[in-house]
Amino acid sequence: MNFLFMLLPFLFTIGTPNPSGYDQYPVYTGPDLGLHYTPAASTFRIWSPPATTAQLLLYHSCNDSTAYKTIDMQKGPSGTWYIRLDGDQRGAWYNFRVNIDGHWNHAVPDPYAKAVGTNGQKALVFDPKSTDPAGWTKDKHPARHRPTDAIIYELHIRDASIDPSSGIKYKGRFLGLTEEDTHSPEGLSTGLSHLKEMGVTHIHLLPFFDYSSINESRPDSPQYNWGYDPLNYNAPEGSYSTDAGDGIKRIKELKQMIAAFHRNGLGVIMDVVYNHTSLTEASAFNQLVPGYYYRHTSDGRYSNATACGNETASQRPMMRKFMLESVLYWAKEYHIDGFRFDLMGVHDITTMNEIADALRQVNPGILLYGEGWTAGDSPLPDSLRALKKNVSRLHDIAVFGDELRDGIKGSVFDIHDKGFASGKIDAAESIKFGIAAACPHPQIAYDKVNYSKAPYAWSPDEVIAYCECHDNNTLWDKLALSYPNASEDTRKQMHMLALTIVLTSQGIPFLHAGTEFLRTKKGVENSYNSPDSINAIDWHRKHQYQDVVRYTKSLIHLRKTHPAFRMYTGAQIAEHLRFDQQTPAGVIAYTLNGAAMQDSWEKIWIAFNGSETAQQLQLPAGTWYTGLAMDGATGTHTDSIRLPAHNAVILYKASNNTGSIRSTSSRPR
Ligand code: CA
């Protein structure tokens, strides 16, 4: 996320923040914050050290503004407040309020609420067992991979199905992604079946925790948001369910969607946004423990490293505990296969490492990555935060490699800037930096790399290789904006070259949904609240650009078939990846030592021509077979090869000279 949200006006004021006072608050280490339900009794515990009184409020409906019962809570240990209600309380809606210095704060659901009603205004007493769809106990994570075996596909739940061309019944809902064998009007697969067809391994879903911006009481009115505006961290978003007022249904339908992905061999990555809250003064955090969960500037204002009006304070014990318990809950209860941390550079390294260690106890194959940057300055020193440059101090949490992203297509901050794929020949060193997954490599001139002037990773599983995500213009739009004179055919070449670079680079490749059919957001750069007409995936394009779809599938299949593209140590990259020394300007060529990686291809030679003209390139000695060419050509080459402008080719030598047979092995089934 690197955009500015419209900031809500501050509705409430709460006393002056007191950062040194927060350190005096007792820390509660128990596991029972929030609701604990059994048919015999429900217990509730919240943490609020400054409160002098705390109350539980019960409501008949999630839309009621008046409680039918208000119950004083008992003071518990370490700043907590506690109440036990005997009997089966299932179906009751509840909130809490605390009195601080004689003033009642607003009633809010607790931050730990796991089932909520319309617009997340009330929490629900529920039996967790009642949220499991049929067969949930048999739901399994897809087979574990090394992180570099993953191929991530980033998708917004609504975008996937909302367009009529999806042929999906439950448009814009969790259930839309449970439907199989759905088709576009042209008869091509859409939705879940399309994802399976592409061959990617993990679906990264934009936020699906309960976010604030969509009015869930008007599900059929035109509304849109990416969802980077957290309201209830531990409950699913209501606008993706078929009934936002039913606290159980949103949980059950989300689990149905996850089970459908798992049945089809796809892992699910959850996009989490612990770096800020959508509301500031009115947030549940601030209503229960004013100020504590946030960082402040020296003059007492909310610090704003997120550009969203506040930033959370992960370094404080109870915020750290909150984040840790929240991700563990999602991993265990929803069988999540990975997490993507929004603006991870806001969080401290200690917290991120505790999270990584605890998650791997639950699921050793879990995939973790995040944005190793912030959207503004933070009062917490850089050296303590989970920034890109500190990635080697994180416990196997990858960061997005923006060197490759902008090296390929040009800076996201300057629409006119071109990249290597669109003819900017001096971007070559940034591409090489990305090919080597930000790991040390003796042949890279680091002073010529766009952003980082030194390698920051020690292993390729620390870096996400990408050229496009939900932020900024799509790759297709960026090529058009930065190169308005290029023909559509030329831009298509550039686009395919860009995808080739991403899917052959070391590291963990990451694709933005629809890039395989040249997704457009019609030139809208920050589409976080743009209508469906901008954001929806237009499945007609799958037919229109089926050559690009076919080629992207070939690239994915190539990567999955050949371990040389998936090295897993920095030493392997330094040793088994060799750049050609004598290449024309605008050309990058390199050889992978396949034999050293147990690849069926003994050597693999990859060449990218980012320049405006065709180039005759010298081949390393021997006979080379075509593994994959953008124009679909096959055949053998010796001495040299002609590579057209904005083009890529992958050649190989087979270990036993059976190349002509194996030349079909990189075709998808
Ligand atoms: Ca919501």
XYZ file of N, CA and C in Angstrom, residues 128-140 157 169-170 173-180 192 195 203 205 208 236 240-243 246-268 330 333-337:
189
model
N -17.561 -21.720 18.078
C -16.651 -21.844 16.931
C -16.945 -23.071 16.074
N -17.404 -24.139 16.701
C -17.670 -25.370 15.926
C -18.767 -25.158 14.883
N -19.661 -24.217 15.164
C -20.784 -24.001 14.240
C -20.350 -23.268 12.975
N -19.081 -22.860 12.900
C -18.624 -22.103 11.727
C -17.927 -22.984 10.701
N -17.788 -24.270 11.006
C -17.054 -25.146 10.081
C -17.963 -25.681 8.986
N -17.614 -25.477 7.722
C -18.397 -26.094 6.651
C -18.170 -27.609 6.642
N -19.025 -28.327 5.923
C -18.882 -29.784 5.832
C -17.491 -30.136 5.316
N -16.859 -31.104 5.931
C -15.558 -31.577 5.471
C -14.378 -30.735 5.943
N -14.629 -29.695 6.757
C -13.553 -28.782 7.151
C -12.448 -29.498 7.928
N -12.823 -30.490 8.723
C -11.798 -31.174 9.520
C -10.830 -31.949 8.612
N -11.265 -32.237 7.383
C -10.377 -32.949 6.457
C -9.611 -31.983 5.556
N -9.870 -30.695 5.688
C -9.177 -29.710 4.847
C -7.680 -29.714 5.162
N -6.866 -29.736 4.110
C -5.413 -29.818 4.302
C -4.695 -28.739 3.506
N -10.827 -10.342 -4.021
C -11.954 -11.280 -4.076
C -13.079 -10.770 -4.980
N -21.698 -17.239 -10.311
C -22.997 -16.927 -9.709
C -22.855 -15.953 -8.534
N -22.006 -16.303 -7.569
C -21.873 -15.478 -6.364
C -20.845 -14.363 -6.617
N -18.306 -12.342 -4.010
C -18.395 -12.980 -2.686
C -17.327 -14.066 -2.522
N -17.119 -14.435 -1.244
C -16.239 -15.585 -0.972
C -16.687 -16.790 -1.804
N -18.015 -17.015 -1.836
C -18.533 -18.215 -2.504
C -18.256 -18.216 -4.004
N -18.062 -17.027 -4.589
C -17.755 -16.960 -6.020
C -16.473 -17.692 -6.364
N -15.563 -17.747 -5.398
C -14.294 -18.441 -5.639
C -14.332 -19.896 -5.192
N -15.536 -20.381 -4.854
C -15.677 -21.824 -4.614
C -16.247 -22.509 -5.852
N -16.751 -21.706 -6.809
C -17.422 -22.281 -7.981
C -16.382 -22.823 -8.960
N -16.608 -24.035 -9.410
C -15.673 -24.651 -10.358
C -16.309 -24.737 -11.737
N -11.876 -19.674 -10.069
C -11.055 -20.734 -9.492
C -10.468 -21.646 -10.569
N -7.478 -20.086 -12.185
C -6.287 -20.071 -11.332
C -5.592 -21.425 -11.381
N -2.515 -18.333 -3.922
C -3.346 -17.172 -4.223
C -3.241 -16.212 -3.037
N -4.668 -13.114 -1.426
C -5.922 -12.358 -1.492
C -5.773 -11.030 -0.773
N -9.123 -9.561 3.626
C -10.466 -10.105 3.825
C -10.845 -10.166 5.293
N -13.902 -11.916 9.546
C -13.902 -11.701 8.097
C -14.759 -10.497 7.683
N -18.107 -9.558 1.642
C -17.793 -10.747 0.842
C -18.684 -11.937 1.189
N -19.513 -11.774 2.234
C -20.402 -12.881 2.606
C -21.790 -12.621 2.017
N -22.630 -13.636 2.028
C -23.974 -13.459 1.462
C -24.909 -12.791 2.459
N -24.479 -12.648 3.724
C -25.308 -11.973 4.721
C -24.408 -11.384 5.798
N -25.071 -11.777 9.536
C -24.967 -13.106 10.142
C -23.497 -13.372 10.475
N -23.172 -13.247 11.753
C -21.778 -13.354 12.175
C -21.141 -14.695 11.865
N -21.971 -15.748 11.792
C -21.464 -17.094 11.531
C -21.187 -17.285 10.040
N -22.122 -16.779 9.228
C -22.068 -17.048 7.797
C -20.781 -16.516 7.162
N -20.349 -15.338 7.585
C -19.149 -14.782 6.935
C -17.930 -15.665 7.241
N -17.932 -16.284 8.413
C -16.822 -17.177 8.756
C -16.902 -18.460 7.927
N -18.116 -19.019 7.912
C -18.302 -20.297 7.223
C -18.012 -20.170 5.729
N -18.477 -19.095 5.119
C -18.272 -18.929 3.673
C -16.803 -18.684 3.329
N -16.103 -17.969 4.214
C -14.660 -17.789 3.993
C -13.949 -19.147 4.065
N -14.341 -19.954 5.053
C -13.725 -21.287 5.153
C -14.051 -22.139 3.924
N -15.275 -22.005 3.396
C -15.629 -22.746 2.170
C -14.710 -22.354 1.023
N -14.419 -21.047 0.933
C -13.537 -20.579 -0.137
C -12.123 -21.154 0.042
N -11.629 -21.117 1.260
C -10.273 -21.633 1.508
C -10.212 -23.128 1.193
N -11.260 -23.848 1.603
C -11.288 -25.292 1.324
C -11.303 -25.556 -0.181
N -12.014 -24.715 -0.938
C -12.063 -24.898 -2.396
C -10.676 -24.677 -3.015
N -9.966 -23.665 -2.536
C -8.590 -23.466 -3.020
C -7.733 -24.689 -2.694
N -7.834 -25.137 -1.456
C -7.005 -26.273 -1.027
C -7.312 -27.534 -1.829
N -8.602 -27.778 -2.078
C -8.987 -28.939 -2.886
C -8.329 -28.905 -4.263
N -8.086 -27.701 -4.750
C -7.489 -27.548 -6.070
C -5.980 -27.337 -6.006
N -5.400 -27.647 -4.852
C -3.945 -27.605 -4.720
C -3.361 -26.217 -4.576
N -4.206 -25.229 -4.273
C -3.735 -23.846 -4.172
C -3.653 -23.405 -2.716
N -2.521 -22.808 -2.326
C -2.380 -22.233 -0.993
C -3.037 -20.857 -0.951
N -3.438 -20.433 0.258
C -4.100 -19.130 0.429
C -3.229 -18.235 1.294
N -5.686 -16.896 12.791
C -6.025 -17.095 11.373
C -5.361 -18.370 10.835
N -7.315 -21.424 12.784
C -8.760 -21.530 12.592
C -9.146 -21.581 11.118
N -8.387 -20.859 10.275
C -8.752 -20.755 8.851
C -7.776 -21.502 7.932
N -6.794 -22.160 8.492
C -5.842 -22.958 7.694
C -5.142 -22.104 6.634
N -4.740 -20.900 7.038
C -4.073 -19.969 6.115
C -2.659 -20.491 5.805
N -2.251 -20.374 4.551
C -0.959 -20.922 4.099
C 0.162 -19.888 4.056
